Coordinates of N, CA and C in Angstrom, one line a residue:
M1 N 0.9 -1.0 0.1 CA -0.2 -0.1 0.3 C 0.7 1.0 0.2
R2 N 0.1 2.0 -0.1 CA 1.2 3.7 -0.1 C 0.3 4.5 0.5
C3 N 1.0 5.7 1.0 CA 0.5 6.1 2.3 C 0.6 7.7 1.4
S4 N -0.3 8.6 1.1 CA 0.1 10.1 1.0 C -0.4 10.5 2.5
K5 N -0.5 11.9 3.0 CA -0.1 12.7 3.3 C -1.7 13.5 3.5
G6 N -2.6 13.4 4.2 CA -3.9 14.3 4.2 C -3.6 15.6 5.0
S7 N -4.1 16.5 4.7 CA -4.1 17.9 5.5 C -4.5 18.1 6.6
S8 N -3.8 18.2 7.9 CA -4.4 18.3 9.2 C -4.7 19.2 9.5
T9 N -6.4 18.9 10.1 CA -7.0 20.5 10.7 C -7.1 19.9 12.8
T10 N -7.9 20.7 12.8 CA -8.4 21.1 14.4 C -10.2 19.9 14.9
E11 N -10.2 19.4 13.5 CA -11.9 18.9 13.5 C -11.0 17.2 14.2
V12 N -12.5 17.2 15.3 CA -12.2 16.2 16.0 C -13.0 14.4 15.8
V13 N -11.6 13.8 15.0 CA -11.6 12.4 14.0 C -12.2 11.4 14.5
T14 N -13.5 10.9 14.2 CA -15.0 9.5 14.4 C -14.3 8.9 14.8
Q15 N -14.3 7.9 14.6 CA -14.7 6.9 15.3 C -15.6 5.7 14.1
A16 N -16.4 5.7 12.9 CA -17.1 5.3 12.0 C -16.1 4.1 11.9
Q17 N -17.3 3.1 11.6 CA -17.4 1.5 11.0 C -17.1 1.7 9.5
A18 N -16.6 0.8 9.1 CA -16.4 0.8 7.1 C -17.7 -0.2 7.3
S19 N -18.2 -0.2 6.1 CA -20.0 -0.8 5.6 C -19.6 -1.0 3.9
Q20 N -20.0 -1.4 3.6 CA -20.2 -2.1 1.9 C -20.4 -1.3 1.3
N21 N -21.3 0.4 2.1 CA -21.8 1.9 1.6 C -20.6 2.6 1.2
H22 N -19.3 2.5 1.5 CA -18.1 3.2 1.8 C -17.2 2.3 0.3
C23 N -17.2 0.6 0.0 CA -16.7 0.4 -1.1 C -17.6 0.5 -2.3
S24 N -18.7 0.1 -2.2 CA -19.6 0.8 -3.5 C -19.9 2.1 -4.3
F25 N -19.3 3.2 -2.6 CA -19.5 4.5 -3.3 C -18.0 4.6 -4.5
C26 N -17.3 3.7 -4.0 CA -15.7 3.3 -4.3 C -15.7 3.1 -6.0
F27 N -17.1 2.0 -5.9 CA -17.1 1.2 -7.8 C -17.8 2.3 -8.0
D28 N -18.5 3.4 -7.7 CA -19.7 4.4 -8.6 C -18.6 5.3 -8.7
V29 N -17.7 5.9 -7.4 CA -17.2 6.8 -8.5 C -16.0 6.5 -9.5
L30 N -14.6 4.8 -9.3 CA -14.4 4.1 -10.2 C -15.4 4.4 -12.1
I31 N -16.4 3.5 -12.0 CA -17.0 3.3 -12.9 C -17.7 4.6 -13.8
A32 N -18.5 5.9 -12.8 CA -18.2 7.1 -13.3 C -17.0 7.6 -14.2
H33 N -16.0 7.3 -13.5 CA -15.0 8.1 -14.4 C -14.1 7.1 -15.6
L34 N -14.5 5.8 -15.2 CA -14.4 5.6 -17.1 C -15.6 5.8 -17.5
T35 N -16.6 5.6 -17.4 CA -17.6 6.5 -18.6 C -18.0 7.6 -18.4
K36 N -17.2 8.7 -18.2 CA -17.1 10.0 -18.0 C -18.6 10.0 -18.0
V37 N -18.8 10.0 -16.9 CA -20.2 10.3 -15.9 C -20.2 10.7 -14.4
E38 N -20.9 11.6 -13.9 CA -20.5 12.4 -13.0 C -21.5 11.2 -11.8
P39 N -20.4 11.0 -11.0 CA -20.4 9.4 -9.7 C -22.1 10.4 -9.3
P40 N -22.9 8.9 -8.2 CA -23.5 10.0 -7.5 C -23.1 9.8 -6.1
A41 N -24.1 11.1 -5.5 CA -23.6 11.4 -4.0 C -23.2 9.8 -3.0
P42 N -22.2 10.2 -2.2 CA -22.2 9.3 -0.9 C -23.5 9.1 -0.4
D43 N -23.8 7.8 0.0 CA -24.9 7.5 0.9 C -24.5 7.1 2.4
F44 N -24.0 7.9 2.2 CA -22.7 7.4 3.8 C -23.1 8.8 4.8
E45 N -22.7 8.5 6.3 CA -22.5 9.6 6.6 C -20.8 10.6 6.9
D46 N -20.8 11.8 6.4 CA -19.6 12.0 6.5 C -18.5 12.5 7.7
G47 N -18.0 11.1 8.0 CA -16.8 11.1 9.3 C -15.2 11.7 9.1
H48 N -14.7 11.9 10.2 CA -13.6 12.3 10.0 C -12.0 11.7 10.1
Q49 N -11.2 10.8 9.5 CA -10.4 9.6 9.8 C -9.4 9.2 8.9
P50 N -8.4 8.8 9.5 CA -7.8 8.4 8.2 C -8.2 6.4 7.7
L51 N -8.1 6.2 6.3 CA -8.4 5.5 5.6 C -7.4 5.1 4.1
F52 N -7.6 4.1 3.9 CA -7.1 3.3 3.1 C -8.3 2.5 2.1
V53 N -7.7 2.9 0.6 CA -8.7 1.7 -0.4 C -7.8 0.7 -0.6
T54 N -8.2 -0.2 -0.8 CA -7.8 -1.4 -1.3 C -8.3 -1.5 -3.0
W55 N -7.7 -2.2 -3.9 CA -8.7 -2.9 -5.3 C -7.9 -4.0 -5.2
N56 N -8.4 -5.5 -5.7 CA -8.1 -6.2 -6.0 C -8.6 -7.4 -6.9
K57 N -7.6 -7.8 -7.4 CA -8.3 -8.6 -9.1 C -8.6 -9.6 -8.9
S58 N -9.2 -10.3 -9.3 CA -9.7 -12.0 -9.6 C -9.3 -12.4 -10.6
S59 N -9.3 -13.6 -10.7 CA -9.5 -14.0 -12.5 C -9.9 -15.8 -12.4
Q60 N -10.1 -16.5 -13.6 CA -10.7 -17.9 -13.7 C -9.7 -18.8 -13.6
W61 N -8.2 -18.1 -14.0 CA -7.0 -19.2 -13.2 C -6.5 -19.3 -12.1
D62 N -6.9 -18.0 -11.4 CA -6.3 -17.6 -9.8 C -6.9 -17.2 -8.8
Q63 N -7.0 -18.8 -8.0 CA -8.2 -18.7 -6.6 C -8.2 -17.5 -5.8
H64 N -7.0 -16.9 -5.4 CA -6.3 -15.8 -4.5 C -6.2 -14.7 -5.4
P65 N -6.8 -13.9 -5.0 CA -7.0 -11.8 -5.8 C -5.8 -11.5 -5.5
Q66 N -5.1 -10.8 -6.6 CA -4.3 -10.3 -6.5 C -4.0 -9.1 -6.4
L67 N -2.9 -8.0 -5.4 CA -4.0 -6.2 -4.8 C -3.4 -6.2 -7.1
R68 N -4.4 -4.9 -6.9 CA -4.7 -4.0 -8.2 C -3.9 -2.6 -7.6
G69 N -4.7 -1.9 -6.1 CA -3.8 -0.5 -6.0 C -4.4 -1.1 -4.2
C70 N -3.1 0.2 -3.5 CA -3.5 0.9 -2.6 C -2.5 1.5 -2.4
I71 N -3.7 2.6 -1.4 CA -3.3 3.8 -1.6 C -4.6 4.3 -0.4
G72 N -3.7 4.8 0.8 CA -4.5 5.8 1.9 C -3.6 7.0 2.0
T73 N -4.1 7.4 3.5 CA -3.8 7.8 4.6 C -3.6 8.0 5.7
L74 N -2.5 8.7 6.4 CA -2.4 8.1 7.9 C -2.9 9.8 8.7
E75 N -3.3 10.7 7.9 CA -4.0 11.5 8.7 C -5.8 11.5 8.3
P76 N -6.2 11.8 9.5 CA -7.1 12.2 9.3 C -8.5 13.3 7.5
R77 N -9.0 12.9 7.3 CA -9.8 13.2 6.3 C -10.8 13.5 6.1
K78 N -11.4 13.6 5.5 CA -13.9 14.3 5.5 C -13.7 12.9 4.5
L79 N -14.5 12.0 5.0 CA -14.8 10.7 4.6 C -15.3 11.4 2.9
H80 N -16.0 11.6 3.0 CA -17.1 12.1 1.8 C -15.9 12.4 0.2
S81 N -15.1 13.2 1.0 CA -14.3 13.8 -0.7 C -12.8 13.0 -0.3
A82 N -12.6 12.1 0.8 CA -11.1 10.9 0.7 C -11.6 9.7 -0.3
I83 N -12.8 9.3 0.5 CA -12.9 7.9 0.0 C -13.3 7.8 -2.1
K84 N -13.6 9.5 -1.7 CA -14.0 9.8 -3.9 C -12.1 9.9 -4.4
D85 N -11.4 10.8 -3.8 CA -10.3 11.2 -3.9 C -9.5 9.2 -3.9
Y86 N -9.7 8.9 -2.6 CA -8.5 7.5 -3.2 C -8.9 6.5 -3.6
A87 N -10.2 6.6 -4.0 CA -10.7 5.0 -4.6 C -10.4 5.4 -6.3
L88 N -10.4 6.7 -6.4 CA -9.5 6.6 -8.2 C -7.7 7.0 -8.1
T89 N -7.0 7.8 -6.8 CA -5.8 7.2 -7.0 C -5.4 5.8 -6.6
S90 N -5.8 4.9 -6.0 CA -5.7 3.7 -5.5 C -6.0 2.9 -6.7
A91 N -7.1 3.6 -7.9 CA -7.2 2.3 -9.0 C -5.9 3.0 -10.0
L92 N -6.2 4.2 -9.7 CA -5.3 5.0 -11.5 C -4.0 5.2 -11.1
R93 N -3.4 5.2 -10.0 CA -2.4 6.3 -10.2 C -1.0 5.4 -8.8
D94 N -1.6 4.1 -8.2 CA -0.6 3.2 -7.5 C 0.8 2.9 -8.9
S95 N 1.7 3.7 -8.6 CA 3.2 3.6 -9.7 C 3.5 1.8 -9.4
R96 N 2.9 1.1 -8.4 CA 3.2 -0.3 -8.8 C 2.3 -0.9 -10.0
F97 N 1.4 -0.2 -10.6 CA 0.6 -1.1 -11.0 C 0.2 0.0 -12.6
S98 N 0.3 -0.5 -13.7 CA -0.2 0.2 -14.4 C -2.3 0.5 -14.6
P99 N -2.5 1.8 -14.7 CA -4.0 1.8 -14.3 C -5.2 1.2 -14.4
V100 N -6.0 1.1 -14.0 CA -7.4 -0.3 -14.2 C -7.7 0.0 -15.6
Q101 N -8.3 -0.4 -16.0 CA -8.6 -0.2 -17.2 C -10.6 -1.2 -16.8
I102 N -11.1 -0.7 -18.3 CA -12.7 -0.6 -17.8 C -12.5 -2.5 -18.3
K103 N -11.8 -3.1 -18.8 CA -11.8 -4.9 -19.3 C -11.8 -5.4 -18.2
E104 N -11.6 -4.8 -17.1 CA -10.9 -5.1 -15.7 C -12.0 -4.9 -14.6
V105 N -12.6 -4.0 -14.5 CA -13.6 -4.1 -13.1 C -14.5 -5.0 -13.5
S106 N -14.9 -5.7 -13.2 CA -15.8 -7.4 -13.2 C -14.8 -7.5 -12.8
Q107 N -14.1 -7.8 -12.6 CA -12.7 -8.6 -11.3 C -12.0 -8.4 -10.8
L108 N -12.8 -7.0 -9.9 CA -12.2 -6.6 -9.7 C -13.0 -6.5 -7.8
S109 N -12.6 -6.1 -7.0 CA -13.1 -6.6 -5.4 C -12.1 -5.3 -5.0
C110 N -13.3 -4.3 -3.8 CA -13.0 -2.9 -3.4 C -13.1 -3.6 -1.8
S111 N -11.8 -3.0 -0.7 CA -12.1 -3.0 0.5 C -11.7 -1.6 1.0
V112 N -12.3 -0.9 1.7 CA -12.4 0.4 2.4 C -12.2 -0.1 4.2
S113 N -10.6 0.6 5.0 CA -10.4 0.4 5.9 C -10.7 2.0 6.4
L114 N -11.0 2.4 7.8 CA -11.7 3.1 8.4 C -10.1 3.1 9.9
L115 N -9.0 4.1 9.9 CA -8.2 4.0 11.0 C -7.8 4.1 12.4
R116 N -8.0 4.1 13.6 CA -8.4 3.9 14.5 C -7.1 3.7 15.6
C117 N -7.1 4.2 16.5 CA -6.8 3.7 18.0 C -5.0 3.7 17.9
F118 N -5.4 4.9 17.3 CA -2.5 5.3 16.8 C -2.9 5.4 18.6
E119 N -1.8 4.2 19.0 CA -1.1 4.1 20.4 C 0.6 4.1 19.8
Q120 N 1.8 4.5 21.1 CA 2.6 4.2 20.8 C 2.8 2.9 21.2
G121 N 3.8 1.8 20.3 CA 4.0 0.2 20.8 C 5.2 0.9 21.9
A122 N 5.2 -0.3 22.6 CA 7.3 -0.2 23.7 C 7.9 -0.4 22.6
S123 N 8.2 -1.6 22.0 CA 9.1 -2.1 21.5 C 8.5 -2.5 20.0
W124 N 9.5 -3.0 19.4 CA 9.0 -3.4 17.4 C 8.5 -4.8 17.5
H125 N 8.0 -5.0 19.0 CA 7.1 -6.9 18.7 C 5.8 -6.5 19.5
D126 N 5.6 -5.3 20.6 CA 4.4 -4.9 21.0 C 3.4 -4.3 20.0
W127 N 2.8 -5.9 19.2 CA 1.6 -6.0 18.4 C 0.9 -6.7 18.5
E128 N -0.5 -7.2 18.0 CA -0.4 -8.7 17.6 C -0.7 -8.5 16.1
I129 N -0.3 -9.9 15.6 CA -1.1 -10.2 14.3 C -2.2 -10.2 13.6
G130 N -3.0 -9.7 12.8 CA -4.5 -9.7 12.5 C -4.8 -8.4 13.7
Q131 N -4.6 -8.0 14.5 CA -5.4 -7.0 15.3 C -4.8 -5.4 14.8
H132 N -3.4 -5.7 15.0 CA -3.1 -4.3 14.9 C -2.1 -3.4 13.2
G133 N -2.3 -2.5 12.9 CA -1.8 -2.4 11.4 C -0.5 -1.5 12.1
L134 N 1.2 -1.3 12.2 CA 2.0 -0.5 12.2 C 2.7 0.0 11.4
I135 N 2.9 1.5 11.7 CA 3.4 2.7 11.1 C 5.0 1.7 11.7
I136 N 6.3 2.2 10.9 CA 7.4 2.3 11.4 C 8.2 3.1 11.2
E137 N 9.2 4.0 11.7 CA 10.0 5.0 11.9 C 11.4 4.7 12.3
F138 N 12.1 5.5 12.0 CA 13.9 4.9 12.0 C 14.7 6.2 11.0
T139 N 16.3 6.0 11.1 CA 16.7 6.4 10.8 C 17.7 5.4 10.0
D140 N 18.2 5.6 8.6 CA 18.8 4.1 7.9 C 20.3 5.1 8.7
P141 N 20.9 3.2 8.5 CA 22.1 3.2 9.2 C 23.4 3.8 8.9
V142 N 22.9 3.3 7.2 CA 23.5 3.8 6.5 C 23.7 5.2 5.8
L143 N 22.8 5.7 5.7 CA 22.4 6.6 4.5 C 21.7 8.3 5.4
S144 N 21.9 8.2 6.6 CA 21.5 8.8 8.2 C 20.0 9.8 7.7
C145 N 19.0 9.0 6.5 CA 17.6 9.6 6.4 C 17.2 9.0 7.1
K146 N 15.8 9.3 7.7 CA 14.7 9.2 7.9 C 14.0 8.5 6.9
R147 N 13.5 7.3 7.9 CA 12.4 6.4 6.7 C 11.3 5.7 7.7
T148 N 10.5 5.9 6.8 CA 8.9 5.2 7.4 C 8.3 4.6 6.4
A149 N 6.8 3.1 6.8 CA 6.2 2.3 5.7 C 4.8 2.2 7.2
T150 N 3.8 1.4 6.0 CA 3.2 1.1 7.2 C 2.3 -0.2 6.8
F151 N 2.2 -1.2 7.4 CA 1.4 -2.2 6.6 C 0.1 -2.1 7.8
L152 N -1.3 -2.2 7.2 CA -2.8 -2.4 7.0 C -2.5 -3.2 8.2
P153 N -4.0 -3.7 9.5 CA -3.9 -5.2 10.1 C -3.7 -6.5 9.4
E154 N -4.0 -6.4 8.5 CA -4.8 -8.1 7.8 C -3.0 -8.5 6.6
V155 N -2.0 -7.6 6.6 CA -0.6 -7.6 6.0 C -0.7 -8.9 6.6
A156 N 0.1 -8.9 7.7 CA 1.3 -10.2 8.4 C -0.1 -11.2 8.5
G157 N -0.6 -11.5 8.6 CA -1.9 -12.6 9.2 C -2.2 -12.8 6.7
D158 N -2.3 -12.3 6.5 CA -2.6 -12.5 5.0 C -1.2 -13.5 4.1
Q159 N -0.2 -13.2 5.0 CA 1.0 -13.4 4.7 C 2.5 -14.5 5.3
G160 N 1.0 -14.6 6.0 CA 2.0 -15.8 6.8 C 3.4 -15.5 7.6
W161 N 3.5 -14.5 7.7 CA 4.8 -13.6 8.5 C 4.3 -14.0 9.8
S162 N 5.8 -14.2 10.7 CA 5.9 -14.1 12.0 C 5.9 -12.5 12.4
K163 N 6.3 -12.0 13.6 CA 6.3 -10.2 13.9 C 7.9 -10.3 13.4
Q164 N 8.7 -10.8 13.6 CA 9.8 -10.4 13.4 C 10.3 -11.0 11.9
Q165 N 9.4 -11.2 11.2 CA 9.4 -11.6 9.2 C 8.5 -10.3 9.2
C166 N 7.3 -9.8 10.0 CA 6.5 -8.7 9.6 C 7.4 -7.3 9.8
I167 N 8.1 -6.8 10.5 CA 9.0 -6.1 10.3 C 10.1 -5.5 9.6
E168 N 10.7 -7.0 9.1 CA 12.2 -6.7 8.2 C 11.4 -6.2 7.8
A169 N 10.2 -7.0 6.8 CA 9.1 -6.9 4.9 C 9.3 -4.6 5.7
L170 N 9.0 -4.7 6.4 CA 8.3 -3.4 6.5 C 9.8 -2.5 6.6
I171 N 10.5 -2.7 7.0 CA 11.7 -2.1 7.1 C 12.2 -2.0 5.9
R172 N 12.8 -3.2 4.7 CA 12.8 -2.9 3.4 C 11.3 -2.6 2.5
K173 N 9.9 -2.0 2.7 CA 9.2 -1.7 2.4 C 10.0 0.2 2.8
A174 N 10.5 0.5 3.6 CA 10.4 1.8 4.2 C 11.9 1.8 3.1
G175 N 12.1 1.2 2.5 CA 13.6 1.6 1.5 C 15.2 1.3 2.1
F176 N 15.0 0.4 3.5 CA 16.5 -0.1 3.7 C 16.8 -1.6 3.5
H177 N 17.8 -2.1 2.6 CA 17.5 -3.6 2.1 C 18.8 -4.5 2.8
G178 N 19.1 -3.8 3.5 CA 20.5 -4.9 5.1 C 19.9 -5.4 5.3
K179 N 20.4 -6.3 5.9 CA 19.9 -6.9 7.0 C 19.5 -6.3 8.7
P180 N 18.5 -6.3 9.1 CA 18.4 -5.1 9.9 C 19.3 -5.6 11.1
S181 N 19.9 -4.9 11.7 CA 21.2 -5.3 13.2 C 19.8 -5.5 14.8
P182 N 20.3 -5.8 15.4 CA 19.1 -5.5 16.6 C 19.3 -4.3 16.8
E183 N 20.4 -3.7 16.9 CA 20.4 -2.6 16.7 C 19.3 -1.5 16.6
L184 N 19.1 -1.8 14.9 CA 18.0 -1.4 13.9 C 17.0 -1.2 14.6
L185 N 16.6 -2.5 14.7 CA 15.7 -3.5 15.5 C 15.3 -2.4 16.8
A186 N 15.9 -2.4 17.9 CA 15.8 -1.3 19.4 C 15.7 0.3 18.8
S187 N 15.6 0.4 17.7 CA 15.6 1.9 17.3 C 14.5 2.3 16.8
L188 N 13.7 1.4 16.4 CA 12.6 1.3 15.6 C 11.5 2.1 16.2
R189 N 10.7 3.6 15.8 CA 9.4 3.9 16.4 C 8.3 3.3 16.0
V190 N 7.8 2.5 16.7 CA 6.3 1.8 16.2 C 5.0 2.6 17.0
T191 N 4.4 2.7 15.8 CA 2.9 3.0 16.2 C 1.9 1.9 15.6
R192 N 1.2 1.4 16.0 CA 0.7 0.5 16.6 C -0.6 0.9 15.7
Y193 N -2.2 0.4 14.9 CA -3.2 1.2 15.5 C -4.5 -0.4 14.8
Q194 N -5.2 0.2 14.8 CA -6.7 -1.0 14.4 C -7.7 -0.2 13.4
S195 N -8.6 -1.1 12.8 CA -9.2 -0.7 11.7 C -10.0 -1.2 11.4
S196 N -11.4 -0.7 10.8 CA -12.8 -1.2 10.7 C -12.7 -1.6 9.4
K197 N -13.0 -2.6 8.9 CA -12.7 -2.7 7.4 C -14.2 -3.6 6.7
A198 N -14.3 -2.8 5.4 CA -15.0 -3.6 4.3 C -15.1 -4.4 3.2
A199 N -15.1 -5.2 2.7 CA -14.9 -5.1 1.6 C -16.4 -5.8 0.5
L200 N -15.8 -5.6 -0.8 CA -17.1 -6.2 -1.8 C -16.6 -6.7 -3.2
S201 N -16.9 -7.0 -3.5 CA -17.1 -7.7 -5.1 C -17.8 -6.5 -6.3
F202 N -17.4 -6.8 -7.3 CA -18.4 -6.4 -8.2 C -19.6 -6.9 -8.6
A203 N -19.1 -8.7 -8.6 CA -20.5 -8.9 -8.4 C -22.3 -8.4 -7.3
E204 N -21.3 -8.3 -6.5 CA -21.5 -7.9 -4.7 C -22.2 -6.5 -5.1
Y205 N -21.5 -5.7 -5.2 CA -21.6 -4.0 -6.3 C -23.0 -4.2 -7.1
Q206 N -22.9 -5.1 -8.4 CA -23.4 -5.0 -9.5 C -25.2 -5.0 -9.4
A207 N -25.3 -6.7 -8.0 CA -26.4 -6.7 -7.7 C -27.2 -6.1 -6.6
G208 N -26.6 -4.6 -6.6 CA -26.9 -3.0 -5.4 C -27.0 -2.1 -6.4
S209 N -26.2 -2.5 -7.0 CA -26.3 -1.1 -8.2 C -27.5 -0.3 -9.4
C210 N -28.5 -0.9 -9.2 CA -30.0 -1.1 -10.2 C -30.8 1.3 -9.6
S211 N -29.9 1.1 -8.9 CA -31.1 2.2 -8.8 C -30.0 3.8 -8.7
R212 N -28.4 3.2 -9.4 CA -27.7 4.7 -9.0 C -26.8 4.7 -10.6
L213 N -25.5 3.5 -10.9 CA -25.0 3.4 -12.2 C -25.5 2.2 -12.8
Q214 N -27.1 1.7 -12.7 CA -27.5 0.9 -13.5 C -26.5 0.4 -14.9
E215 N -27.3 1.8 -15.8 CA -26.6 2.0 -17.1 C -25.5 1.8 -17.2
D216 N -25.2 2.1 -16.7 CA -23.6 2.9 -16.4 C -22.2 1.4 -16.6
V217 N -23.2 0.7 -15.6 CA -22.8 -0.5 -15.6 C -22.6 -1.5 -16.3
E218 N -23.6 -1.3 -17.3 CA -24.5 -2.0 -18.2 C -23.6 -1.7 -19.6
Q219 N -23.1 -0.5 -19.6 CA -22.1 -0.2 -20.9 C -20.6 -0.7 -20.5
L220 N -20.5 -0.8 -18.8 CA -18.6 -0.9 -18.8 C -18.8 -2.4 -19.1
L221 N -19.8 -3.1 -18.3 CA -19.9 -4.8 -19.7 C -19.4 -5.0 -20.9
L222 N -20.3 -4.1 -21.7 CA -20.0 -4.0 -23.2 C -18.4 -3.4 -23.4
Q223 N -18.4 -2.9 -22.7 CA -17.1 -2.2 -23.9 C -16.3 -3.4 -22.9
G224 N -15.8 -3.1 -21.9 CA -15.3 -4.7 -21.1 C -15.0 -6.0 -21.8
S225 N -16.5 -6.2 -22.2 CA -16.2 -7.5 -23.2 C -16.3 -7.2 -24.6
G226 N -15.9 -6.4 -24.8 CA -15.5 -6.2 -26.6 C -16.7 -5.6 -27.3
G227 N -18.1 -5.3 -26.9 CA -19.1 -5.2 -27.5 C -18.8 -3.5 -28.1
S228 N -20.3 -2.8 -28.6 CA -19.7 -1.5 -28.9 C -20.3 -0.5 -28.1
G229 N -21.2 -0.8 -27.4 CA -21.4 0.3 -26.8 C -23.1 0.9 -26.8
R230 N -23.1 1.7 -26.2 CA -24.7 3.3 -26.8 C -23.9 4.1 -27.0
G231 N -22.7 4.6 -27.0 CA -22.7 6.2 -26.8 C -21.8 6.9 -25.4
R232 N -22.4 6.3 -23.8 CA -21.5 6.8 -23.3 C -19.7 6.6 -23.1
L233 N -19.4 5.2 -24.2 CA -17.9 5.2 -23.6 C -17.8 5.1 -25.0
G234 N -18.5 6.1 -26.1 CA -17.3 5.9 -27.6 C -16.3 6.4 -27.4

């Protein structure tokens, strides 16, 4: 996942629960962008907290979905505008991947993670797999520059990592590729956090989208399958 900084404000941070409405709105925004129409308004309360939007792609040849994009912010932002922004940013501008194309949308699933309960860890192993996401900060022992990176709470469990394997992977993600020494591990500043996560597949989205973007979904499927379309995608 990639992280970008949001603008900090004095507004109270909310503790909203992620829901499939958040994920459905991400599909609304992506499909509206690809079909060049305005997305419908969000149908959930506008909270104020950090978040990530993740897109995964499934195929008939692989039972395990592959990451297609993941970008978010560790700074609190208004959910209506932030989810709209990161739905597109994660799908189209994650530098690890090419932009999502129309033909891929029917294979996508979307998850939204709303972050909360940030607290300082006492050491690099003061967190629980499956419960905590992590932010690490440290000084590169070779280049003397500051480095930082984050993993969402599900990453360690999904990868089958131990705590040390997760921390070492996070250090590599931050840009340091040497073997972490005991001194480096001891110097890590670790912030742990929790998240509320919701996920939605395209099939689930399509089943519930009749009153919002039904025509555009049908057009997108025609375009993605090589059909001629009826004008909006031409």
